Tab-separated table of C-alpha atoms in Angstrom:
chain	number	residue	atom	x	y	z
O	160	MET	CA	6.479	18.235	10.866
O	161	GLY	CA	3.601	20.701	10.416
O	162	ASN	CA	0.011	19.554	10.893
O	163	LYS	CA	-0.867	20.310	7.254
O	164	ILE	CA	2.041	18.249	5.896
O	165	LEU	CA	1.152	15.412	8.258
O	166	LYS	CA	-2.527	15.578	7.340
O	167	ASN	CA	-1.684	15.559	3.629
O	168	ALA	CA	0.661	12.606	4.118
O	169	ILE	CA	-2.150	10.668	5.802
O	170	TYR	CA	-4.545	11.444	2.946
O	171	LEU	CA	-1.956	10.354	0.404
O	172	PHE	CA	-1.065	7.233	2.337
O	173	PHE	CA	-4.552	5.830	2.774
O	174	GLY	CA	-5.804	6.981	-0.637
O	175	ASN	CA	-2.863	6.172	-2.881
O	176	MET	CA	-1.807	3.073	-0.995
O	177	GLY	CA	-5.336	1.716	-0.958
O	178	SER	CA	-5.743	2.061	-4.708
O	179	ARG	CA	-2.179	0.911	-5.425
O	180	MET	CA	-2.561	-2.192	-3.290
O	181	VAL	CA	-5.858	-3.143	-4.916
O	182	THR	CA	-4.399	-2.506	-8.382
O	183	ALA	CA	-1.269	-4.514	-7.544
O	184	VAL	CA	-3.278	-7.481	-6.255
O	185	VAL	CA	-5.528	-7.489	-9.331
O	186	THR	CA	-2.504	-7.094	-11.637
O	187	ILE	CA	-0.867	-10.096	-9.962
O	188	LEU	CA	-4.083	-12.075	-10.422
O	189	LEU	CA	-4.122	-11.007	-14.070
O	190	ALA	CA	-0.504	-12.182	-14.462
O	191	ARG	CA	-1.442	-15.578	-13.033
O	192	TYR	CA	-4.442	-15.710	-15.359
O	193	ILE	CA	-2.732	-14.806	-18.667
O	194	GLY	CA	0.747	-16.297	-18.026
O	195	ALA	CA	4.289	-14.926	-18.148
O	196	SER	CA	4.521	-14.452	-21.929
O	197	ASP	CA	1.249	-12.526	-22.375
O	198	TYR	CA	1.931	-10.526	-19.238
O	199	GLY	CA	5.335	-9.649	-20.684
O	200	ALA	CA	3.602	-8.198	-23.768
O	201	PHE	CA	1.102	-6.363	-21.536
O	202	SER	CA	3.999	-4.943	-19.474
O	203	ILE	CA	5.685	-3.609	-22.605
O	204	ALA	CA	2.409	-1.906	-23.628
O	205	ILE	CA	2.075	-0.283	-20.188
O	206	ALA	CA	5.740	0.822	-20.256
O	207	ILE	CA	5.267	2.531	-23.639
O	208	ALA	CA	1.994	4.108	-22.468
O	209	THR	CA	3.701	5.443	-19.345
O	210	VAL	CA	6.494	6.965	-21.409
O	211	MET	CA	4.194	8.578	-23.984
O	212	ALA	CA	1.662	9.771	-21.398
O	213	TYR	CA	4.468	11.519	-19.567
O	214	PHE	CA	5.080	13.667	-22.638
O	215	THR	CA	1.674	15.280	-22.068
O	216	ASP	CA	3.292	16.804	-18.972
O	217	ALA	CA	7.044	16.729	-19.685
O	218	GLY	CA	7.859	18.495	-16.411
O	219	LEU	CA	5.083	21.100	-16.556
O	220	SER	CA	3.594	19.888	-13.279
O	221	ASN	CA	6.775	20.994	-11.491
O	222	THR	CA	6.795	24.487	-13.019
O	223	PHE	CA	3.042	24.720	-12.362
O	224	ILE	CA	3.492	23.944	-8.645
O	225	ARG	CA	6.462	26.314	-8.502
O	226	GLU	CA	4.392	29.165	-9.952
O	227	ALA	CA	1.207	28.290	-8.040
O	228	THR	CA	3.029	28.558	-4.693
O	229	LYS	CA	4.151	32.102	-5.469
O	230	PRO	CA	2.147	34.990	-3.971
O	231	ASN	CA	-0.347	36.976	-6.086
O	232	ILE	CA	-0.438	34.476	-8.941
O	233	ASN	CA	-3.411	34.510	-11.334
O	234	ILE	CA	-4.484	30.899	-10.860
O	235	ASP	CA	-7.121	30.945	-13.639
O	236	SER	CA	-4.576	32.030	-16.201
O	237	LEU	CA	-1.991	29.566	-14.873
O	238	VAL	CA	-4.369	26.574	-15.015
O	239	ASN	CA	-5.534	27.525	-18.520
O	240	SER	CA	-1.936	27.783	-19.732
O	241	TYR	CA	-1.133	24.431	-18.189
O	242	LEU	CA	-4.109	22.706	-19.831
O	243	LYS	CA	-3.490	24.184	-23.286
O	244	ILE	CA	0.166	23.155	-23.305
O	245	ARG	CA	-0.702	19.640	-22.112
O	246	LEU	CA	-3.267	19.193	-24.886
O	247	CYS	CA	-0.736	20.301	-27.499
O	248	PHE	CA	1.769	17.826	-26.081
O	249	ALA	CA	-0.911	15.095	-26.149
O	250	VAL	CA	-1.417	15.519	-29.893
O	251	VAL	CA	2.321	15.241	-30.502
O	252	SER	CA	2.538	12.177	-28.200
O	253	ILE	CA	-0.234	10.389	-30.097
O	254	ILE	CA	1.482	10.993	-33.440
O	255	ILE	CA	4.862	9.804	-32.129
O	256	SER	CA	3.213	6.759	-30.516
O	257	PHE	CA	1.669	5.730	-33.817
O	258	PHE	CA	5.047	5.639	-35.547
O	259	ILE	CA	6.736	3.833	-32.625
O	260	ILE	CA	4.049	1.134	-32.499
O	261	HIS	CA	4.100	0.456	-36.238
O	262	PHE	CA	7.872	0.791	-36.720
O	263	PHE	CA	9.158	-1.335	-33.839
O	264	TYR	CA	6.486	-4.049	-33.716
O	265	ASP	CA	5.498	-6.216	-36.722
O	266	ASP	CA	2.931	-8.430	-34.979
O	267	THR	CA	-0.533	-6.930	-35.581
O	268	ASN	CA	-1.820	-8.362	-32.282
O	269	ILE	CA	0.971	-6.599	-30.363
O	270	GLN	CA	0.278	-3.385	-32.311
O	271	SER	CA	-3.400	-3.547	-31.388
O	272	LEU	CA	-2.637	-4.300	-27.734
O	273	ILE	CA	-0.194	-1.410	-27.383
O	274	GLY	CA	-2.498	0.974	-29.264
O	275	TRP	CA	-5.463	0.282	-26.995
O	276	VAL	CA	-3.281	0.918	-23.949
O	277	VAL	CA	-1.414	3.969	-25.240
O	278	TYR	CA	-3.891	6.291	-27.006
O	279	PRO	CA	-6.655	6.507	-24.343
O	280	THR	CA	-4.026	6.732	-21.590
O	281	ILE	CA	-2.450	9.788	-23.255
O	282	ILE	CA	-5.811	11.560	-23.580
O	283	GLY	CA	-6.933	10.745	-20.045
O	284	CYS	CA	-3.622	11.741	-18.452
O	285	SER	CA	-3.765	15.153	-20.152
O	286	PHE	CA	-6.900	16.114	-18.247
O	287	MET	CA	-6.296	14.126	-15.076
O	288	GLY	CA	-2.831	15.633	-14.556
O	289	VAL	CA	-4.148	19.200	-14.515
O	290	GLY	CA	-6.471	18.444	-11.609
O	291	VAL	CA	-3.873	16.464	-9.663
O	292	SER	CA	-1.265	19.254	-9.957
O	293	TYR	CA	-3.750	22.013	-9.120
O	294	PHE	CA	-4.929	20.412	-5.876
O	295	GLN	CA	-1.398	19.345	-4.961
O	296	ALA	CA	-0.223	22.959	-5.316
O	297	LYS	CA	-3.090	24.029	-3.038
O	298	GLU	CA	-1.940	21.324	-0.597
O	299	SER	CA	-5.432	19.805	-0.929
O	300	MET	CA	-4.048	16.305	-1.062
O	301	GLY	CA	-7.406	14.741	-0.273
O	302	VAL	CA	-8.764	15.837	-3.660
O	303	SER	CA	-5.628	15.062	-5.694
O	304	THR	CA	-5.530	11.658	-4.033
O	305	ALA	CA	-9.182	11.078	-4.925
O	306	LEU	CA	-8.336	11.418	-8.619
O	307	ASN	CA	-5.577	8.813	-8.334
O	308	VAL	CA	-7.922	6.556	-6.373
O	309	ILE	CA	-10.602	6.840	-9.069
O	310	GLN	CA	-8.089	5.880	-11.750
O	311	GLY	CA	-6.611	3.033	-9.690
O	312	PHE	CA	-9.891	1.445	-8.678
O	313	SER	CA	-11.388	1.838	-12.167
O	314	SER	CA	-8.389	0.014	-13.609
O	315	ALA	CA	-8.484	-2.692	-10.920
O	316	PHE	CA	-12.202	-3.387	-11.252
O	317	GLY	CA	-11.921	-3.445	-15.032
O	318	MET	CA	-9.133	-6.044	-14.996
O	319	LEU	CA	-10.949	-8.058	-12.311
O	320	PHE	CA	-13.968	-8.045	-14.619
O	321	VAL	CA	-11.736	-9.478	-17.378
O	322	ILE	CA	-10.546	-12.307	-15.111
O	323	ILE	CA	-14.038	-13.199	-13.876
O	324	LEU	CA	-15.484	-13.292	-17.409
O	325	ASN	CA	-12.476	-15.199	-18.741
O	326	SER	CA	-11.964	-12.450	-21.322
O	327	THR	CA	-8.946	-11.583	-23.486
O	328	ILE	CA	-5.760	-9.648	-22.824
O	329	LEU	CA	-7.002	-7.020	-25.294
O	330	MET	CA	-10.023	-6.359	-23.076
O	331	ALA	CA	-7.650	-5.985	-20.107
O	332	ALA	CA	-5.730	-3.360	-22.113
O	333	ILE	CA	-8.942	-1.442	-22.843
O	334	CYS	CA	-10.037	-1.524	-19.183
O	335	PHE	CA	-6.613	-0.297	-18.068
O	336	SER	CA	-6.566	2.716	-20.409
O	337	MET	CA	-10.229	3.673	-19.939
O	338	SER	CA	-9.548	4.227	-16.239
O	339	TYR	CA	-7.497	7.301	-17.199
O	340	ILE	CA	-10.350	8.632	-19.346
O	341	ILE	CA	-12.719	8.330	-16.364
O	342	ALA	CA	-10.256	10.094	-14.025
O	343	GLY	CA	-9.713	12.836	-16.634
O	344	ILE	CA	-13.439	13.573	-16.853
O	345	VAL	CA	-13.710	13.771	-13.056
O	346	SER	CA	-10.652	16.071	-12.961
O	347	ILE	CA	-12.243	18.661	-15.262
O	348	PHE	CA	-15.497	18.447	-13.282
O	349	LEU	CA	-13.657	19.191	-10.014
O	350	LEU	CA	-11.805	22.129	-11.564
O	351	LYS	CA	-15.131	23.534	-12.766
O	352	ARG	CA	-16.442	23.251	-9.204
O	353	GLU	CA	-13.455	25.308	-8.075
O	354	LYS	CA	-14.775	28.011	-10.430
O	355	ILE	CA	-11.590	27.946	-12.453
O	356	LEU	CA	-11.999	30.172	-15.512
O	357	PHE	CA	-10.142	28.609	-18.403
O	358	LYS	CA	-8.816	31.834	-19.888
O	359	GLY	CA	-5.624	33.896	-20.001
O	360	TRP	CA	-1.977	32.997	-20.407
O	361	THR	CA	0.876	32.831	-17.880
O	362	LYS	CA	4.230	32.869	-19.631
O	363	SER	CA	6.209	32.152	-16.459
O	364	ILE	CA	5.054	28.524	-16.468
O	365	LEU	CA	7.647	27.958	-19.207
O	366	ASP	CA	10.563	29.519	-17.252
O	367	ASN	CA	13.338	26.880	-17.041
O	368	PHE	CA	10.774	24.419	-18.343
O	369	TRP	CA	13.348	22.573	-20.437
O	370	LEU	CA	15.314	21.589	-17.315
O	371	PHE	CA	12.246	20.037	-15.725
O	372	THR	CA	11.409	18.384	-19.047
O	373	ILE	CA	14.762	16.639	-19.403
O	374	ASN	CA	14.736	15.712	-15.718
O	375	GLY	CA	11.165	14.442	-15.821
O	376	ILE	CA	11.591	12.451	-19.013
O	377	ILE	CA	14.576	10.595	-17.630
O	378	ILE	CA	12.926	10.001	-14.222
O	379	MET	CA	9.902	8.585	-16.011
O	380	LEU	CA	12.028	6.471	-18.364
O	381	LEU	CA	14.271	4.937	-15.708
O	382	PRO	CA	11.684	2.492	-14.282
O	383	GLN	CA	10.453	1.693	-17.809
O	384	LEU	CA	13.918	0.859	-19.141
O	385	GLY	CA	13.755	-2.606	-17.615
O	386	PRO	CA	10.775	-3.985	-19.585
O	387	ILE	CA	11.679	-2.059	-22.754
O	388	ILE	CA	15.373	-3.053	-22.973
O	389	LEU	CA	14.886	-6.562	-21.568
O	390	GLY	CA	12.211	-7.053	-24.218
O	391	LYS	CA	14.960	-6.672	-26.839
O	392	VAL	CA	17.745	-8.724	-25.182
O	393	THR	CA	15.879	-11.591	-23.479
O	394	THR	CA	12.637	-13.592	-23.677
O	395	LEU	CA	9.109	-12.286	-23.053
O	396	SER	CA	8.879	-14.721	-20.129
O	397	ASN	CA	11.892	-13.074	-18.488
O	398	VAL	CA	10.297	-9.676	-19.100
O	399	GLY	CA	7.169	-10.990	-17.391
O	400	TYR	CA	9.135	-12.285	-14.378
O	401	PHE	CA	11.082	-9.017	-14.081
O	402	SER	CA	7.998	-6.803	-14.475
O	403	THR	CA	6.052	-8.764	-11.873
O	404	ALA	CA	8.934	-8.641	-9.399
O	405	TYR	CA	9.415	-4.915	-10.100
O	406	LYS	CA	5.712	-4.263	-9.539
O	407	ILE	CA	5.995	-5.135	-5.855
O	408	PRO	CA	8.687	-2.555	-4.868
O	409	SER	CA	7.062	0.052	-7.126
O	410	VAL	CA	3.893	-0.317	-5.057
O	411	LEU	CA	5.811	-0.462	-1.770
O	412	TYR	CA	7.593	2.820	-2.584
O	413	GLN	CA	4.225	4.588	-2.594
O	414	ILE	CA	4.268	4.333	1.213
O	415	PRO	CA	7.382	6.512	1.768
O	416	GLY	CA	6.593	8.297	-1.510
O	417	VAL	CA	3.496	9.950	-0.073
O	418	ILE	CA	5.777	11.704	2.406
O	419	ALA	CA	7.789	13.258	-0.435
O	420	THR	CA	4.586	14.405	-2.163
O	421	ALA	CA	3.311	16.004	1.034
O	422	PHE	CA	6.595	17.855	1.659
O	423	TYR	CA	7.087	19.034	-1.951
O	424	PRO	CA	4.844	22.160	-2.048
O	425	ARG	CA	6.116	23.371	1.339
O	426	LEU	CA	9.743	22.916	0.261
O	427	PHE	CA	9.056	24.926	-2.894
O	428	SER	CA	7.409	27.646	-0.798
O	429	LEU	CA	10.443	27.902	1.506
O	430	GLY	CA	12.793	27.829	-1.468
O	431	ASN	CA	10.873	30.620	-3.220
O	432	SER	CA	10.997	32.765	-0.068
O	433	GLY	CA	14.751	32.226	0.351
O	434	ASN	CA	14.427	30.691	3.824
O	435	ILE	CA	17.329	28.297	3.320
O	436	LYS	CA	17.751	27.347	6.979
O	437	LYS	CA	14.163	26.162	7.414
O	438	HIS	CA	14.280	24.580	3.973
O	439	ARG	CA	17.313	22.504	4.960
O	440	GLU	CA	15.752	21.495	8.282
O	441	LEU	CA	12.578	20.363	6.534
O	442	SER	CA	14.601	18.439	3.910
O	443	ILE	CA	16.520	16.619	6.647
O	444	GLN	CA	13.238	15.763	8.353
O	445	GLU	CA	11.850	14.439	5.068
O	446	LEU	CA	14.937	12.266	4.546
O	447	LYS	CA	14.824	10.833	8.045
O	448	ILE	CA	11.123	9.938	7.895
O	449	MET	CA	11.244	8.573	4.334
O	450	SER	CA	14.291	6.387	4.961
O	451	PHE	CA	12.760	5.018	8.172
O	452	VAL	CA	9.491	4.089	6.455
O	453	GLY	CA	11.184	2.865	3.266
O	454	ILE	CA	13.392	0.412	5.159
O	455	LEU	CA	10.449	-0.727	7.286
O	456	VAL	CA	8.327	-1.754	4.278
O	457	ALA	CA	11.246	-3.272	2.340
O	458	ILE	CA	12.604	-5.649	5.013
O	459	PRO	CA	9.985	-8.428	4.565
O	460	PHE	CA	10.548	-8.594	0.802
O	461	ILE	CA	14.346	-8.439	0.975
O	462	THR	CA	14.563	-11.217	3.577
O	463	HIS	CA	11.744	-13.524	2.346
O	464	PRO	CA	11.171	-13.051	-1.407
O	465	ASP	CA	10.292	-16.746	-2.005
O	466	PHE	CA	7.441	-16.543	0.479
O	467	TRP	CA	5.879	-13.481	-1.175
O	468	ILE	CA	6.234	-14.746	-4.749
O	469	SER	CA	4.700	-18.091	-3.794
O	470	LEU	CA	1.890	-16.394	-1.855
O	471	LEU	CA	1.045	-13.793	-4.486
O	472	LEU	CA	1.832	-15.571	-7.746
O	473	GLY	CA	2.207	-19.280	-7.108
O	474	GLN	CA	5.042	-21.748	-7.664
O	475	LYS	CA	5.060	-21.213	-11.455
O	476	TRP	CA	6.519	-17.731	-10.875
O	477	GLU	CA	9.353	-18.929	-8.635
O	478	ALA	CA	11.909	-17.550	-11.125
O	479	ALA	CA	10.866	-14.022	-10.091
O	480	SER	CA	11.865	-14.486	-6.423
O	481	LYS	CA	15.595	-13.843	-6.893
O	482	GLY	CA	14.771	-10.673	-8.768
O	483	LEU	CA	12.417	-9.537	-5.996
O	484	SER	CA	15.034	-9.972	-3.243
O	485	ILE	CA	17.273	-7.560	-5.164
O	486	LEU	CA	14.603	-5.178	-6.462
O	487	ALA	CA	13.100	-4.664	-2.997
O	488	MET	CA	16.264	-2.691	-2.163
O	489	ILE	CA	14.976	-0.035	-4.584
O	490	VAL	CA	12.464	1.049	-1.940
O	491	VAL	CA	15.298	1.767	0.492
O	492	LEU	CA	17.489	3.526	-2.057
O	493	GLN	CA	14.681	5.700	-3.469
O	494	SER	CA	13.685	6.710	0.055
O	495	ILE	CA	17.143	8.245	0.308
O	496	SER	CA	17.621	9.579	-3.231
O	497	TYR	CA	14.293	11.395	-3.588
O	498	PRO	CA	14.723	13.737	-0.582
O	499	LEU	CA	18.246	14.579	-1.791
O	500	ALA	CA	16.872	15.316	-5.270
O	501	ASP	CA	13.942	17.366	-3.963
O	502	TYR	CA	16.367	19.473	-1.935
O	503	LEU	CA	18.208	20.480	-5.115
O	504	THR	CA	15.023	21.103	-7.102
O	505	THR	CA	13.282	23.281	-4.521
O	506	ILE	CA	16.258	25.638	-4.024
O	507	GLY	CA	16.525	26.326	-7.739
O	508	LYS	CA	19.236	23.799	-8.652
O	509	GLN	CA	17.142	21.867	-11.131
O	510	GLY	CA	19.995	21.956	-13.651
O	511	THR	CA	22.214	20.038	-11.227
O	512	ARG	CA	19.536	17.407	-10.649
O	513	THR	CA	19.059	17.063	-14.399
O	514	LEU	CA	22.789	16.526	-14.932
O	515	VAL	CA	22.872	13.732	-12.338
O	516	ILE	CA	19.828	12.033	-13.848
O	517	PHE	CA	21.175	12.275	-17.383
O	518	ILE	CA	24.480	10.615	-16.431
O	519	THR	CA	22.565	7.930	-14.509
O	520	PHE	CA	20.303	7.341	-17.511
O	521	ILE	CA	23.301	6.507	-19.710
O	522	ILE	CA	24.634	4.160	-17.020
O	523	ALA	CA	21.211	2.481	-16.725
O	524	ILE	CA	20.917	1.790	-20.468
O	525	PHE	CA	24.257	-0.017	-20.538
O	526	ALA	CA	23.513	-1.835	-17.268
O	527	TYR	CA	20.159	-3.191	-18.456
O	528	ALA	CA	21.487	-4.125	-21.913
O	529	VAL	CA	24.619	-5.900	-20.689
O	530	LEU	CA	23.380	-7.498	-17.447
O	531	GLY	CA	19.917	-8.291	-18.830
O	532	ASP	CA	21.372	-10.049	-21.836
O	533	LYS	CA	23.803	-12.090	-19.746
O	534	TYR	CA	21.832	-12.818	-16.567
O	535	GLY	CA	18.155	-12.281	-17.474
O	536	VAL	CA	15.879	-11.385	-14.543
O	537	VAL	CA	18.688	-11.182	-11.971
O	538	GLY	CA	20.799	-9.065	-14.313
O	539	GLY	CA	17.900	-6.666	-14.841
O	540	ALA	CA	17.405	-6.434	-11.071
O	541	PHE	CA	21.063	-5.571	-10.466
O	542	ALA	CA	20.848	-2.976	-13.257
O	543	ALA	CA	17.994	-1.309	-11.374
O	544	ILE	CA	20.081	-1.206	-8.180
O	545	ILE	CA	23.084	0.237	-10.046
O	546	THR	CA	20.750	2.955	-11.353
O	547	GLU	CA	19.517	3.964	-7.892
O	548	VAL	CA	22.992	3.896	-6.336
O	549	SER	CA	24.279	6.129	-9.145
O	550	LEU	CA	21.557	8.680	-8.346
O	551	ILE	CA	22.456	8.747	-4.649
O	552	ILE	CA	26.155	9.209	-5.421
O	553	GLY	CA	25.396	12.039	-7.849
O	554	TYR	CA	23.023	13.914	-5.532
O	555	SER	CA	25.420	13.487	-2.615
O	556	PHE	CA	28.271	14.937	-4.665
O	557	PHE	CA	26.310	18.122	-5.333
O	558	ASN	CA	25.043	18.322	-1.751
O	559	LYS	CA	28.561	18.238	-0.303
O	560	LYS	CA	27.943	21.297	1.868
O	561	TYR	CA	25.135	19.604	3.799
O	562	ILE	CA	25.749	15.896	3.127
O	563	TYR	CA	27.116	15.442	6.654
O	564	HIS	CA	23.795	16.643	8.107
O	565	PHE	CA	21.829	14.442	5.694
O	566	GLY	CA	23.975	11.402	6.478
O	567	LYS	CA	23.748	12.004	10.213
O	568	SER	CA	19.939	12.065	10.020
O	569	ILE	CA	19.685	8.506	8.643
O	570	LYS	CA	22.627	6.770	10.349
O	571	TRP	CA	20.479	4.980	12.950
O	572	ASN	CA	17.956	3.892	10.328
O	573	VAL	CA	20.693	2.370	8.170
O	574	LEU	CA	22.475	0.745	11.116
O	575	SER	CA	19.241	-0.817	12.370
O	576	PHE	CA	18.503	-2.089	8.849
O	577	LEU	CA	21.905	-3.776	8.568
O	578	LEU	CA	21.463	-5.410	11.990
O	579	CYS	CA	18.101	-6.822	10.889
O	580	LEU	CA	19.629	-8.264	7.724
O	581	ILE	CA	22.384	-9.940	9.795
O	582	ILE	CA	19.816	-11.361	12.222
O	583	SER	CA	17.708	-12.696	9.360
O	584	LYS	CA	20.697	-14.269	7.618
O	585	PHE	CA	22.547	-15.885	10.524
O	586	PHE	CA	19.979	-16.451	13.279
O	587	SER	CA	17.008	-18.793	13.094
O	588	ILE	CA	14.405	-16.900	15.094
O	589	THR	CA	11.469	-19.136	14.174
O	590	ASP	CA	10.360	-21.474	11.389
O	591	TYR	CA	7.151	-19.494	10.849
O	592	VAL	CA	7.812	-16.930	8.120
O	593	LEU	CA	5.095	-14.423	9.051
O	594	LEU	CA	6.127	-14.502	12.715
O	595	LYS	CA	9.769	-14.008	11.709
O	596	ILE	CA	8.818	-11.003	9.561
O	597	ILE	CA	6.848	-9.452	12.435
O	598	LEU	CA	9.775	-9.982	14.806
O	599	LEU	CA	12.245	-8.438	12.336
O	600	GLU	CA	10.010	-5.387	11.870
O	601	THR	CA	9.636	-5.050	15.647
O	602	ILE	CA	13.393	-5.336	16.147
O	603	TYR	CA	14.016	-2.669	13.492
O	604	ILE	CA	11.556	-0.209	15.021
O	605	GLY	CA	12.832	-0.933	18.530
O	606	ILE	CA	16.494	-0.359	17.644
O	607	VAL	CA	15.725	2.919	15.825
O	608	LEU	CA	13.634	4.290	18.689
O	609	LEU	CA	16.226	3.171	21.221
O	610	LEU	CA	19.128	4.825	19.390
O	611	ASP	CA	17.399	7.860	17.875
O	612	ARG	CA	15.941	10.065	20.595
O	613	GLU	CA	14.624	12.655	18.141
O	614	THR	CA	12.552	10.119	16.192
O	615	PHE	CA	11.202	8.703	19.438
O	616	LEU	CA	10.069	12.135	20.645
O	617	THR	CA	8.504	12.917	17.223
O	618	ILE	CA	6.398	9.749	17.362
O	619	VAL	CA	5.368	10.408	20.969
O	620	SER	CA	4.353	13.962	20.027
O	621	PHE	CA	2.335	12.674	17.081
O	622	ILE	CA	0.475	10.152	19.265
O	623	GLN	CA	-0.292	12.874	21.810
O	624	LYS	CA	-1.705	15.122	19.072
O	625	ILE	CA	-3.995	12.343	17.891
O	626	LYS	CA	-5.207	11.715	21.446
O	627	LYS	CA	-5.939	15.396	21.929
O	628	LYS	CA	-7.646	15.516	18.496
O	629	ARG	CA	-5.479	18.422	17.435
O	630	ILE	CA	-5.082	16.882	13.953
O	631	ILE	CA	-8.383	17.209	12.148
O	632	LEU	CA	-8.567	14.915	9.145
C-alpha cells in the first residue's frame, strides 16, 4: 500500500473515528435521556434528513472525483459546476421535504421536529459536500476529514448541551442540523483559501451522472429503510431499539470504511489510465485489509451484545441487545461488499453496480416490511443482514472473472473469524467479559498472522517504516 494511501487512511481513521465515537457516545446519552419513544421519533427525523440531504449530491461527488482525477482538468470550472448543481438540487430537496413532512405526518410536534432537522441539514450539506469532495479528489484527506470532524463535534457538543441543560428534543434537533451549517461555512472558507475561482462550466461532470444518481440514492436509502419502514409496521419504541442498535455497527464500520475512502481516488486514477492489472492488485489489497479490520472491530459486539448494551445504554434498553448481535455482522459484510463494489465502479462498470443495488433495494423493502412487522427489532436486524448478503452475491456474480482472487485474499480472515466464534460459543475462557474480548481479539490476530504470510510481512514493513520515520504525517 502506497505511503500516500496509508497516510490518508491514518488521517481518516483518527479524524472520522474520533468525531464518530464522540457523536455516538453523546447520541447514546441522548437516547437514555429522552427515552425509546422520543428517540424513535428523532431517528425518523434524522433518517428523512439523511435521505433528502443526499439529493443535494445525488451521485455528483463520484463524477466530480472521476473528473478531478483526470489530467489537465480545469478545477475552477469543475468546482463551480459542482456547487451550482448542488444548490439547484438543494432547492428541489427542500420543496419535496416540505410535502413529505406535511403529507405523511399529522402530528404538528413531529412535523416541527422533522422540519428543524431536515431543512438546515440540506442547506449545510450542499456547501460542506463540495469541500469534502474537492479535498478527497486531491487526496488531501486531512482537510476533508477536518470538515467531517467539525460537523461531528459541533453536533455532539450541541446535543451534550441539551442533556446538561435538561432541554427539549426540539432543541436537540436544532443542534444536530446547525452542525451542518457550521461545516458548510467552513467548507466555503477553505475553498476560498485554495484560490478556487467560482466560474465556468464543465459539462463532463454530468457524463453517466444518472447511473451514479440511482446507485447513490439506493446506497443512501438502504441504511435508512430500517427506521422508515419499521416506523410504519411496528411501534416507535421498537424503532428506537433498532436505531440505537444499528448506530453501533454504523459507527464501527467507519474504521474499515476509512480504508475504502483512502483507496477510492487511486483506484479511479488507475481505472482512468487503463492499468487494469495494478487496479486489480490494489482492489485485492483493499479487500484483504478492509475485511481484516472489519472482522476485528465486529467480534466484541457479535459475541457480547448484552455487555455493550448494558454498558452504553443501561438495563432499560436490553431489548436492543439481540438486534445488536445480528446487526454487528453488517460491519463484516460491508467490509467485503464495498471493495467489490468499488472495483466495478472504478473500471467504468457503474451500470452493473447500479443494477445489483437496485435489485437489493427491492429485496430490502420486502425484508424490512415482512420481518419487521412479524419479529420487530430482531426481524429488522435480519432484514439488514439479508440486504448486505444480497449485495455480496450480486457483486460476486459480476466479478466472476476475478472472484477467485478476491476470495483467496480473505480466506484466512474468514476462517480465523469462524474459529473465534466457535471458541466464544463453546469454550469458557474466562468469566470476565473484557478479558474474554481481549483474548478473542488476540486469538483472531494471531491466527491471521500465523496463516497469512503476506499480511504478516505487510504489517512488519509498516512498523519498520514508522520506526525509520519514512511516513510523514
